[in-house]
mmCIF file of C-alpha atoms and ligand atoms in Angstrom:
data_model
loop_
_atom_site.group_PDB
_atom_site.id
_atom_site.type_symbol
_atom_site.label_atom_id
_atom_site.label_comp_id
_atom_site.label_asym_id
_atom_site.label_seq_id
_atom_site.Cartn_x
_atom_site.Cartn_y
_atom_site.Cartn_z
ATOM 1 C CA MET M 1 1.513 17.261 11.619
ATOM 2 C CA SER M 2 0.614 17.848 7.991
ATOM 3 C CA LYS M 3 -1.738 20.554 6.853
ATOM 4 C CA LYS M 4 -5.389 19.569 6.450
ATOM 5 C CA ILE M 5 -6.867 19.970 2.980
ATOM 6 C CA LEU M 6 -10.120 18.965 1.336
ATOM 7 C CA ILE M 7 -10.376 16.774 -1.748
ATOM 8 C CA GLY M 8 -14.039 17.007 -2.632
ATOM 9 C CA ASN M 9 -15.837 15.645 0.440
ATOM 10 C CA VAL M 10 -12.740 13.924 1.890
ATOM 11 C CA ALA M 11 -10.414 15.720 4.309
ATOM 12 C CA ILE M 12 -6.812 14.547 4.385
ATOM 13 C CA GLY M 13 -3.846 15.596 6.518
ATOM 14 C CA GLY M 14 -3.983 17.288 9.889
ATOM 15 C CA GLY M 15 -4.650 14.043 11.747
ATOM 16 C CA GLU M 16 -7.572 12.949 9.539
ATOM 17 C CA LYS M 17 -7.779 9.228 8.831
ATOM 18 C CA ILE M 18 -5.436 7.948 6.137
ATOM 19 C CA ALA M 19 -7.397 7.840 2.877
ATOM 20 C CA VAL M 20 -7.304 4.846 0.526
ATOM 21 C CA GLN M 21 -6.651 5.738 -3.089
ATOM 22 C CA SER M 22 -6.488 3.762 -6.308
ATOM 23 C CA MET M 23 -6.346 4.379 -10.041
ATOM 24 C CA ALA M 24 -8.836 3.346 -12.698
ATOM 25 C CA THR M 25 -7.480 1.132 -15.466
ATOM 26 C CA PHE M 26 -10.107 1.717 -18.174
ATOM 27 C CA LYS M 27 -10.084 4.705 -20.494
ATOM 28 C CA THR M 28 -11.791 7.457 -18.520
ATOM 29 C CA CYS M 29 -14.522 8.269 -21.044
ATOM 30 C CA THR M 30 -15.884 4.707 -21.184
ATOM 31 C CA ASP M 31 -18.785 2.963 -19.437
ATOM 32 C CA ASP M 32 -16.237 0.460 -18.134
ATOM 33 C CA ALA M 33 -14.523 3.272 -16.217
ATOM 34 C CA VAL M 34 -17.831 4.217 -14.572
ATOM 35 C CA ARG M 35 -18.502 0.573 -13.667
ATOM 36 C CA GLN M 36 -14.997 0.226 -12.256
ATOM 37 C CA ALA M 37 -15.402 3.389 -10.165
ATOM 38 C CA VAL M 38 -18.574 1.944 -8.608
ATOM 39 C CA GLU M 39 -16.835 -1.391 -7.954
ATOM 40 C CA LEU M 40 -13.875 0.344 -6.308
ATOM 41 C CA GLU M 41 -16.047 2.596 -4.174
ATOM 42 C CA ASN M 42 -18.001 -0.446 -2.977
ATOM 43 C CA ALA M 43 -14.694 -2.123 -2.087
ATOM 44 C CA GLY M 44 -13.687 0.853 0.099
ATOM 45 C CA CYS M 45 -11.782 3.137 -2.262
ATOM 46 C CA GLU M 46 -11.971 6.724 -1.007
ATOM 47 C CA ILE M 47 -10.180 8.715 -3.720
ATOM 48 C CA LEU M 48 -9.915 7.541 -7.333
ATOM 49 C CA ARG M 49 -7.527 8.807 -9.984
ATOM 50 C CA PHE M 50 -8.107 8.709 -13.744
ATOM 51 C CA SER M 51 -5.729 9.273 -16.642
ATOM 52 C CA VAL M 52 -6.872 12.118 -18.853
ATOM 53 C CA LEU M 53 -5.532 11.574 -22.350
ATOM 54 C CA ASP M 54 -7.935 13.669 -24.402
ATOM 55 C CA GLU M 55 -10.952 15.975 -24.280
ATOM 56 C CA ASP M 56 -13.425 13.087 -24.010
ATOM 57 C CA ASP M 57 -11.660 11.875 -20.868
ATOM 58 C CA ALA M 58 -11.635 15.383 -19.404
ATOM 59 C CA ALA M 59 -15.363 15.750 -20.041
ATOM 60 C CA ALA M 60 -16.148 12.348 -18.477
ATOM 61 C CA PHE M 61 -15.827 13.424 -14.836
ATOM 62 C CA SER M 62 -19.373 14.767 -14.654
ATOM 63 C CA ALA M 63 -20.811 11.365 -15.648
ATOM 64 C CA ILE M 64 -18.565 9.442 -13.237
ATOM 65 C CA LYS M 65 -19.465 11.823 -10.417
ATOM 66 C CA LYS M 66 -23.116 10.918 -10.860
ATOM 67 C CA ALA M 67 -22.267 7.249 -10.206
ATOM 68 C CA VAL M 68 -20.013 7.583 -7.125
ATOM 69 C CA LYS M 69 -19.603 9.835 -4.091
ATOM 70 C CA MET M 70 -15.827 9.625 -3.643
ATOM 71 C CA PRO M 71 -13.624 12.428 -4.985
ATOM 72 C CA LEU M 72 -12.088 11.986 -8.431
ATOM 73 C CA VAL M 73 -8.581 12.983 -9.478
ATOM 74 C CA ALA M 74 -7.588 13.951 -13.013
ATOM 75 C CA ASP M 75 -4.063 12.889 -13.980
ATOM 76 C CA ILE M 76 -2.730 15.089 -16.769
ATOM 77 C CA HIS M 77 0.519 15.246 -18.654
ATOM 78 C CA PHE M 78 1.616 17.730 -21.318
ATOM 79 C CA ASP M 79 -1.656 19.541 -22.076
ATOM 80 C CA TYR M 80 -2.775 22.185 -19.589
ATOM 81 C CA LYS M 81 -6.078 22.583 -21.468
ATOM 82 C CA LEU M 82 -7.047 19.073 -20.385
ATOM 83 C CA ALA M 83 -6.473 20.141 -16.780
ATOM 84 C CA LEU M 84 -8.769 23.143 -17.268
ATOM 85 C CA LYS M 85 -11.392 21.000 -18.942
ATOM 86 C CA SER M 86 -11.191 18.359 -16.188
ATOM 87 C CA ILE M 87 -11.765 21.067 -13.583
ATOM 88 C CA ASP M 88 -14.776 22.256 -15.582
ATOM 89 C CA GLY M 89 -15.999 18.662 -15.756
ATOM 90 C CA GLY M 90 -15.980 18.350 -11.973
ATOM 91 C CA ALA M 91 -12.638 16.719 -11.080
ATOM 92 C CA ASP M 92 -11.954 17.187 -7.369
ATOM 93 C CA LYS M 93 -8.179 17.210 -7.615
ATOM 94 C CA ILE M 94 -5.588 17.572 -10.346
ATOM 95 C CA ARG M 95 -2.351 15.613 -10.672
ATOM 96 C CA ILE M 96 0.170 17.426 -12.847
ATOM 97 C CA ASN M 97 3.874 17.817 -13.315
ATOM 98 C CA PRO M 98 4.397 21.579 -13.607
ATOM 99 C CA GLY M 99 7.557 20.848 -15.599
ATOM 100 C CA ASN M 100 5.794 19.146 -18.489
ATOM 101 C CA ILE M 101 2.669 21.124 -19.258
ATOM 102 C CA GLY M 102 4.263 23.703 -21.506
ATOM 103 C CA GLY M 103 5.787 26.458 -19.408
ATOM 104 C CA GLU M 104 4.922 28.461 -16.336
ATOM 105 C CA GLN M 105 2.247 30.538 -18.046
ATOM 106 C CA ASN M 106 0.251 27.311 -18.415
ATOM 107 C CA VAL M 107 0.943 26.330 -14.810
ATOM 108 C CA GLN M 108 -0.439 29.719 -13.835
ATOM 109 C CA LYS M 109 -3.662 29.096 -15.783
ATOM 110 C CA VAL M 110 -4.172 25.699 -14.109
ATOM 111 C CA ALA M 111 -3.303 27.190 -10.708
ATOM 112 C CA SER M 112 -5.884 29.967 -11.166
ATOM 113 C CA ALA M 113 -8.632 27.522 -12.166
ATOM 114 C CA ALA M 114 -7.798 25.176 -9.276
ATOM 115 C CA LYS M 115 -7.850 28.037 -6.765
ATOM 116 C CA ALA M 116 -11.111 29.410 -8.126
ATOM 117 C CA ASN M 117 -12.751 25.979 -7.747
ATOM 118 C CA GLY M 118 -11.152 25.040 -4.398
ATOM 119 C CA ILE M 119 -9.345 22.096 -5.977
ATOM 120 C CA PRO M 120 -6.033 20.793 -4.635
ATOM 121 C CA ILE M 121 -3.163 19.864 -6.906
ATOM 122 C CA ARG M 122 -0.866 16.901 -6.442
ATOM 123 C CA VAL M 123 2.691 17.190 -7.631
ATOM 124 C CA GLY M 124 5.533 14.841 -7.118
ATOM 125 C CA SER M 125 8.428 12.920 -8.496
ATOM 126 C CA ASN M 126 9.424 9.343 -8.997
ATOM 127 C CA THR M 127 12.774 7.835 -9.838
ATOM 128 C CA GLY M 128 11.994 8.161 -13.538
ATOM 129 C CA SER M 129 11.159 11.860 -13.375
ATOM 130 C CA ILE M 130 13.905 13.364 -11.205
ATOM 131 C CA ASP M 131 14.728 16.924 -12.235
ATOM 132 C CA LYS M 132 18.030 17.027 -14.193
ATOM 133 C CA GLU M 133 19.358 19.802 -11.961
ATOM 134 C CA PHE M 134 19.114 17.568 -8.883
ATOM 135 C CA LEU M 135 20.042 14.375 -10.691
ATOM 136 C CA ASN M 136 23.350 15.972 -11.751
ATOM 137 C CA LYS M 137 23.937 17.465 -8.323
ATOM 138 C CA TYR M 138 23.023 14.533 -6.061
ATOM 139 C CA GLY M 139 22.664 11.453 -8.282
ATOM 140 C CA LYS M 140 19.577 9.254 -7.997
ATOM 141 C CA ASN M 141 18.790 9.257 -4.299
ATOM 142 C CA GLU M 142 16.284 10.505 -1.728
ATOM 143 C CA VAL M 143 17.631 14.059 -1.910
ATOM 144 C CA SER M 144 17.235 14.442 -5.671
ATOM 145 C CA LEU M 145 13.847 12.721 -5.555
ATOM 146 C CA ALA M 146 12.494 14.933 -2.790
ATOM 147 C CA GLU M 147 14.095 18.165 -4.003
ATOM 148 C CA SER M 148 12.519 17.597 -7.446
ATOM 149 C CA ALA M 149 9.102 17.425 -5.801
ATOM 150 C CA LEU M 150 9.818 20.483 -3.656
ATOM 151 C CA LYS M 151 10.767 22.429 -6.788
ATOM 152 C CA GLN M 152 7.320 21.639 -8.218
ATOM 153 C CA VAL M 153 5.730 22.708 -4.949
ATOM 154 C CA ALA M 154 7.594 26.030 -5.142
ATOM 155 C CA ILE M 155 6.237 26.653 -8.661
ATOM 156 C CA LEU M 156 2.649 26.141 -7.474
ATOM 157 C CA GLU M 157 3.238 28.336 -4.423
ATOM 158 C CA LYS M 158 4.540 31.061 -6.707
ATOM 159 C CA TYR M 159 1.089 31.125 -8.317
ATOM 160 C CA GLY M 160 -0.734 31.151 -5.015
ATOM 161 C CA VAL M 161 -1.749 27.474 -4.720
ATOM 162 C CA GLN M 162 -1.960 26.475 -1.080
ATOM 163 C CA ASP M 163 -3.768 23.154 -1.256
ATOM 164 C CA ILE M 164 -1.003 20.875 -2.441
ATOM 165 C CA VAL M 165 -0.428 17.137 -2.024
ATOM 166 C CA VAL M 166 3.060 15.742 -2.614
ATOM 167 C CA SER M 167 4.434 12.328 -3.514
ATOM 168 C CA VAL M 168 7.983 10.992 -3.911
ATOM 169 C CA LYS M 169 7.785 7.453 -5.207
ATOM 170 C CA ALA M 170 10.504 4.920 -5.935
ATOM 171 C CA SER M 171 10.295 1.210 -6.664
ATOM 172 C CA SER M 172 12.967 0.597 -4.026
ATOM 173 C CA VAL M 173 11.539 0.233 -0.532
ATOM 174 C CA PRO M 174 14.500 1.823 1.336
ATOM 175 C CA LEU M 175 14.665 4.724 -1.143
ATOM 176 C CA THR M 176 10.911 5.340 -0.871
ATOM 177 C CA VAL M 177 11.138 5.441 2.934
ATOM 178 C CA LYS M 178 14.169 7.767 2.915
ATOM 179 C CA ALA M 179 12.606 10.112 0.345
ATOM 180 C CA TYR M 180 9.365 10.484 2.319
ATOM 181 C CA GLU M 181 11.286 10.980 5.561
ATOM 182 C CA TYR M 182 13.346 13.675 3.862
ATOM 183 C CA ILE M 183 10.372 15.520 2.415
ATOM 184 C CA ALA M 184 8.250 15.178 5.578
ATOM 185 C CA ALA M 185 10.963 17.095 7.413
ATOM 186 C CA LYS M 186 10.859 19.882 4.800
ATOM 187 C CA THR M 187 7.167 20.443 4.138
ATOM 188 C CA ASP M 188 3.864 20.192 5.951
ATOM 189 C CA TYR M 189 1.772 19.579 2.846
ATOM 190 C CA PRO M 190 -0.073 16.249 3.019
ATOM 191 C CA LEU M 191 1.845 13.338 1.528
ATOM 192 C CA HIS M 192 0.442 10.707 -0.804
ATOM 193 C CA LEU M 193 2.360 7.474 -0.171
ATOM 194 C CA GLY M 194 3.154 4.752 -2.644
ATOM 195 C CA VAL M 195 5.841 2.492 -4.016
ATOM 196 C CA THR M 196 5.935 2.851 -7.772
ATOM 197 C CA GLU M 197 6.126 -0.163 -10.093
ATOM 198 C CA ALA M 198 5.897 -2.374 -7.033
ATOM 199 C CA GLY M 199 5.117 -5.472 -9.066
ATOM 200 C CA THR M 200 2.559 -8.233 -9.080
ATOM 201 C CA GLU M 201 0.111 -8.833 -6.263
ATOM 202 C CA PHE M 202 2.309 -10.858 -3.890
ATOM 203 C CA ASN M 203 5.572 -8.937 -4.195
ATOM 204 C CA GLY M 204 3.811 -5.629 -4.634
ATOM 205 C CA VAL M 205 1.865 -6.000 -1.410
ATOM 206 C CA ILE M 206 5.072 -6.925 0.423
ATOM 207 C CA LYS M 207 6.993 -3.924 -0.945
ATOM 208 C CA ASN M 208 4.174 -1.476 -0.319
ATOM 209 C CA SER M 209 3.472 -2.821 3.159
ATOM 210 C CA ALA M 210 7.141 -2.622 4.125
ATOM 211 C CA ALA M 211 7.578 0.970 2.916
ATOM 212 C CA LEU M 212 4.175 2.373 3.836
ATOM 213 C CA GLY M 213 4.124 0.530 7.150
ATOM 214 C CA ALA M 214 7.476 2.009 8.156
ATOM 215 C CA LEU M 215 6.295 5.510 7.231
ATOM 216 C CA LEU M 216 2.753 5.393 8.603
ATOM 217 C CA LEU M 217 3.926 4.088 11.981
ATOM 218 C CA ARG M 218 6.151 7.161 12.207
ATOM 219 C CA GLY M 219 3.211 9.401 11.424
ATOM 220 C CA ILE M 220 4.295 10.123 7.843
ATOM 221 C CA GLY M 221 1.666 9.945 5.109
ATOM 222 C CA ASP M 222 -1.930 11.059 4.590
ATOM 223 C CA THR M 223 -3.190 9.033 1.624
ATOM 224 C CA VAL M 224 -2.024 5.658 0.344
ATOM 225 C CA ARG M 225 -2.062 3.745 -2.864
ATOM 226 C CA ILE M 226 -0.855 0.157 -2.927
ATOM 227 C CA SER M 227 0.218 0.106 -6.590
ATOM 228 C CA LEU M 228 -0.053 -3.398 -7.983
ATOM 229 C CA SER M 229 0.139 -5.032 -11.378
ATOM 230 C CA ALA M 230 -3.265 -6.482 -10.561
ATOM 231 C CA PRO M 231 -6.911 -5.366 -10.762
ATOM 232 C CA PRO M 232 -7.257 -2.116 -8.751
ATOM 233 C CA VAL M 233 -9.829 -3.641 -6.413
ATOM 234 C CA LYS M 234 -6.900 -5.671 -5.036
ATOM 235 C CA GLU M 235 -5.090 -2.396 -4.318
ATOM 236 C CA VAL M 236 -8.035 -1.177 -2.280
ATOM 237 C CA VAL M 237 -8.444 -4.425 -0.344
ATOM 238 C CA ALA M 238 -4.695 -4.517 0.409
ATOM 239 C CA ALA M 239 -4.627 -0.849 1.494
ATOM 240 C CA LYS M 240 -7.541 -1.399 3.876
ATOM 241 C CA ALA M 241 -5.909 -4.524 5.309
ATOM 242 C CA LEU M 242 -2.622 -2.664 5.773
ATOM 243 C CA LEU M 243 -4.271 0.251 7.578
ATOM 244 C CA SER M 244 -6.175 -2.185 9.763
ATOM 245 C CA ALA M 245 -2.983 -4.144 10.582
ATOM 246 C CA LEU M 246 -1.277 -0.877 11.519
ATOM 247 C CA GLU M 247 -4.298 -0.132 13.739
ATOM 248 C CA LEU M 248 -4.950 3.064 11.825
ATOM 249 C CA ARG M 249 -8.433 1.880 10.889
ATOM 250 C CA THR M 250 -11.013 0.110 12.949
ATOM 251 C CA GLY M 251 -12.218 -3.096 11.461
ATOM 252 C CA ALA M 252 -12.440 -6.790 12.149
ATOM 253 C CA ASN M 253 -9.036 -8.356 12.605
ATOM 254 C CA LEU M 254 -8.440 -12.030 11.877
ATOM 255 C CA VAL M 255 -5.864 -13.953 13.852
ATOM 256 C CA ALA M 256 -5.165 -17.397 12.522
ATOM 257 C CA CYS M 257 -2.517 -19.832 13.630
ATOM 258 C CA PRO M 258 0.039 -21.035 11.095
ATOM 259 C CA THR M 259 -0.978 -24.633 12.012
ATOM 260 C CA CYS M 260 1.434 -27.342 13.050
ATOM 261 C CA GLY M 261 1.394 -31.089 13.547
ATOM 262 C CA ARG M 262 -1.413 -30.729 16.121
ATOM 263 C CA CYS M 263 -3.862 -29.410 13.532
ATOM 264 C CA GLU M 264 -6.464 -31.980 12.515
ATOM 265 C CA TRP M 265 -8.908 -29.993 10.390
ATOM 266 C CA ASP M 266 -9.021 -27.734 7.297
ATOM 267 C CA CYS M 267 -8.072 -24.680 9.346
ATOM 268 C CA MET M 268 -6.451 -22.717 6.503
ATOM 269 C CA ASP M 269 -9.481 -23.012 4.197
ATOM 270 C CA PHE M 270 -11.773 -21.969 6.999
ATOM 271 C CA ALA M 271 -9.502 -19.020 7.890
ATOM 272 C CA ALA M 272 -9.730 -17.816 4.272
ATOM 273 C CA LYS M 273 -13.545 -18.110 4.346
ATOM 274 C CA THR M 274 -13.702 -16.251 7.643
ATOM 275 C CA GLU M 275 -11.399 -13.509 6.346
ATOM 276 C CA LYS M 276 -13.786 -12.956 3.458
ATOM 277 C CA TYR M 277 -16.800 -12.948 5.774
ATOM 278 C CA ILE M 278 -15.368 -10.294 8.102
ATOM 279 C CA SER M 279 -13.826 -8.079 5.418
ATOM 280 C CA GLY M 280 -16.709 -5.592 5.389
ATOM 281 C CA ILE M 281 -17.023 -5.260 9.176
ATOM 282 C CA ASN M 282 -16.136 -1.822 10.543
ATOM 283 C CA LYS M 283 -16.195 -2.687 14.256
ATOM 284 C CA PRO M 284 -12.852 -3.366 15.970
ATOM 285 C CA ILE M 285 -13.426 -7.043 16.752
ATOM 286 C CA LYS M 286 -10.822 -9.788 16.839
ATOM 287 C CA VAL M 287 -11.757 -13.131 15.284
ATOM 288 C CA ALA M 288 -9.561 -16.225 15.651
ATOM 289 C CA VAL M 289 -9.316 -19.399 13.605
ATOM 290 C CA MET M 290 -7.015 -21.859 15.345
ATOM 291 C CA GLY M 291 -5.714 -25.295 14.484
ATOM 292 C CA CYS M 292 -6.247 -27.250 17.672
ATOM 293 C CA VAL M 293 -8.290 -27.297 20.848
ATOM 294 C CA VAL M 294 -5.236 -28.000 22.995
ATOM 295 C CA ASN M 295 -3.594 -24.632 22.419
ATOM 296 C CA GLY M 296 -5.964 -22.616 20.218
ATOM 297 C CA PRO M 297 -8.317 -21.033 22.794
ATOM 298 C CA GLY M 298 -5.369 -20.118 25.022
ATOM 299 C CA GLU M 299 -3.187 -18.742 22.227
ATOM 300 C CA ALA M 300 -6.098 -16.612 21.001
ATOM 301 C CA ALA M 301 -7.373 -15.655 24.457
ATOM 302 C CA ASP M 302 -7.872 -12.020 23.451
ATOM 303 C CA ALA M 303 -10.175 -12.906 20.530
ATOM 304 C CA ASP M 304 -13.788 -11.784 20.841
ATOM 305 C CA VAL M 305 -14.801 -14.954 19.071
ATOM 306 C CA GLY M 306 -12.749 -17.860 17.848
ATOM 307 C CA VAL M 307 -12.859 -21.399 16.631
ATOM 308 C CA ALA M 308 -10.462 -24.242 17.284
ATOM 309 C CA GLY M 309 -10.679 -27.475 15.396
ATOM 310 C CA ALA M 310 -10.598 -31.086 16.386
ATOM 311 C CA LYS M 311 -11.070 -34.259 14.400
ATOM 312 C CA GLY M 312 -14.745 -34.817 15.257
ATOM 313 C CA GLY M 313 -15.888 -31.205 15.567
ATOM 314 C CA CYS M 314 -14.874 -27.694 16.498
ATOM 315 C CA VAL M 315 -15.158 -25.568 19.606
ATOM 316 C CA ILE M 316 -16.295 -21.968 19.441
ATOM 317 C CA PHE M 317 -14.762 -19.822 22.152
ATOM 318 C CA SER M 318 -14.751 -16.221 23.338
ATOM 319 C CA HIS M 319 -11.861 -14.668 25.269
ATOM 320 C CA GLY M 320 -10.402 -18.109 25.901
ATOM 321 C CA LYS M 321 -13.642 -19.619 27.260
ATOM 322 C CA ILE M 322 -15.352 -22.372 25.301
ATOM 323 C CA LEU M 323 -18.935 -21.447 24.355
ATOM 324 C CA LYS M 324 -19.962 -24.598 22.524
ATOM 325 C CA THR M 325 -18.869 -27.588 20.508
ATOM 326 C CA VAL M 326 -20.282 -27.879 16.987
ATOM 327 C CA LYS M 327 -20.140 -30.428 14.197
ATOM 328 C CA ARG M 328 -17.834 -29.551 11.306
ATOM 329 C CA GLU M 329 -20.770 -29.365 8.872
ATOM 330 C CA ASP M 330 -22.556 -26.814 11.091
ATOM 331 C CA LEU M 331 -19.485 -24.734 11.833
ATOM 332 C CA GLU M 332 -19.827 -22.050 9.164
ATOM 333 C CA LYS M 333 -23.407 -21.219 10.128
ATOM 334 C CA GLU M 334 -22.759 -21.368 13.877
ATOM 335 C CA PHE M 335 -19.464 -19.473 13.844
ATOM 336 C CA PHE M 336 -20.584 -16.690 11.528
ATOM 337 C CA ALA M 337 -23.703 -16.271 13.718
ATOM 338 C CA GLU M 338 -21.399 -15.772 16.730
ATOM 339 C CA ILE M 339 -19.409 -13.176 14.752
ATOM 340 C CA ASP M 340 -22.677 -11.399 13.907
ATOM 341 C CA LYS M 341 -23.521 -11.250 17.629
ATOM 342 C CA CYS M 342 -20.223 -9.435 18.296
ATOM 343 C CA ILE M 343 -21.119 -6.634 15.921
ATOM 344 C CA LEU M 344 -24.684 -6.057 17.064
HETATM 345 S S1 SF4 S 401 -3.110 -23.511 17.754
HETATM 346 FE FE1 SF4 S 401 -2.587 -25.694 17.775
HETATM 347 S S2 SF4 S 401 -2.389 -26.178 15.561
HETATM 348 FE FE2 SF4 S 401 -2.253 -23.951 15.725
HETATM 349 S S3 SF4 S 401 -0.062 -23.579 15.861
HETATM 350 FE FE3 SF4 S 401 -0.872 -23.627 17.964
HETATM 351 S S4 SF4 S 401 -0.509 -25.754 18.589
HETATM 352 FE FE4 SF4 S 401 -0.338 -25.733 16.348
#
């Protein structure tokens, strides 16, 4: 089991729930960034990372912290002073590459400030930042990727940092899985999971789900980011759905049939509406939207509440037993009221 550490008010590792992370897309020192942070927190984001490009960005954390409760991460390249300033500003975690902030004396300064403020540091590698030493020795593979990250870990440890989070990201699903498996066997620091440059919403969700699903089901990983070339709120929604599908989070679960020739109503549209309706529910209920009365209630017999369609109307059922028949135009009101009863 990984070591437990605190990022602001969120504990990760050590069997804590897997935390959902995302990254802001607006410049950190802008009002848009504050608005986006609020939007992401409302959508279920639990840790949010910001790029820190200059002093204004580093100073912006105090204002963002007034707007949201979740911990904020400062992502810094090249300039250790921005890391120090971000810590002063109230960042709850720092993401650096110890190899690119101007020598170990600067790493030491950041390490001292982080320790003094109880702030963890994330280090890590991706396929574009593999250390030359390991690239030459092993080529581009899981060993070079993970050993590069472990070298960064060793630098932080040398300066007494104990609260470390590690990532080893690739855009290849098999390589991502192998790299995390490799590093999980070598370190007990919490791991931040992600597939880098995963792509647009559809393909990105598939790649991330494949890699992160394989790892999380084996108990590897403590925080997740579903990186997408899409608005970050989509990352958060996808991460929550993935954790729920893996049964690592309690929440409402929608089962919906794929439909077939027996389906005689707009089942898919209604499934999409229902999915939206139940997305904020935190209770572990199962809701079914099925295509036909002939097989629907039986196929979804374990659903707490379900609907199966027919030409003239729909039946609402619970655990395979029909509760009532309703007209199509009344279905939304009647069905959502039955869902509400399940969560009382
Ligand atoms: S529930 Fe009915 S419509 Fe849906 S797949 Fe099964 S048989 Fe087909």
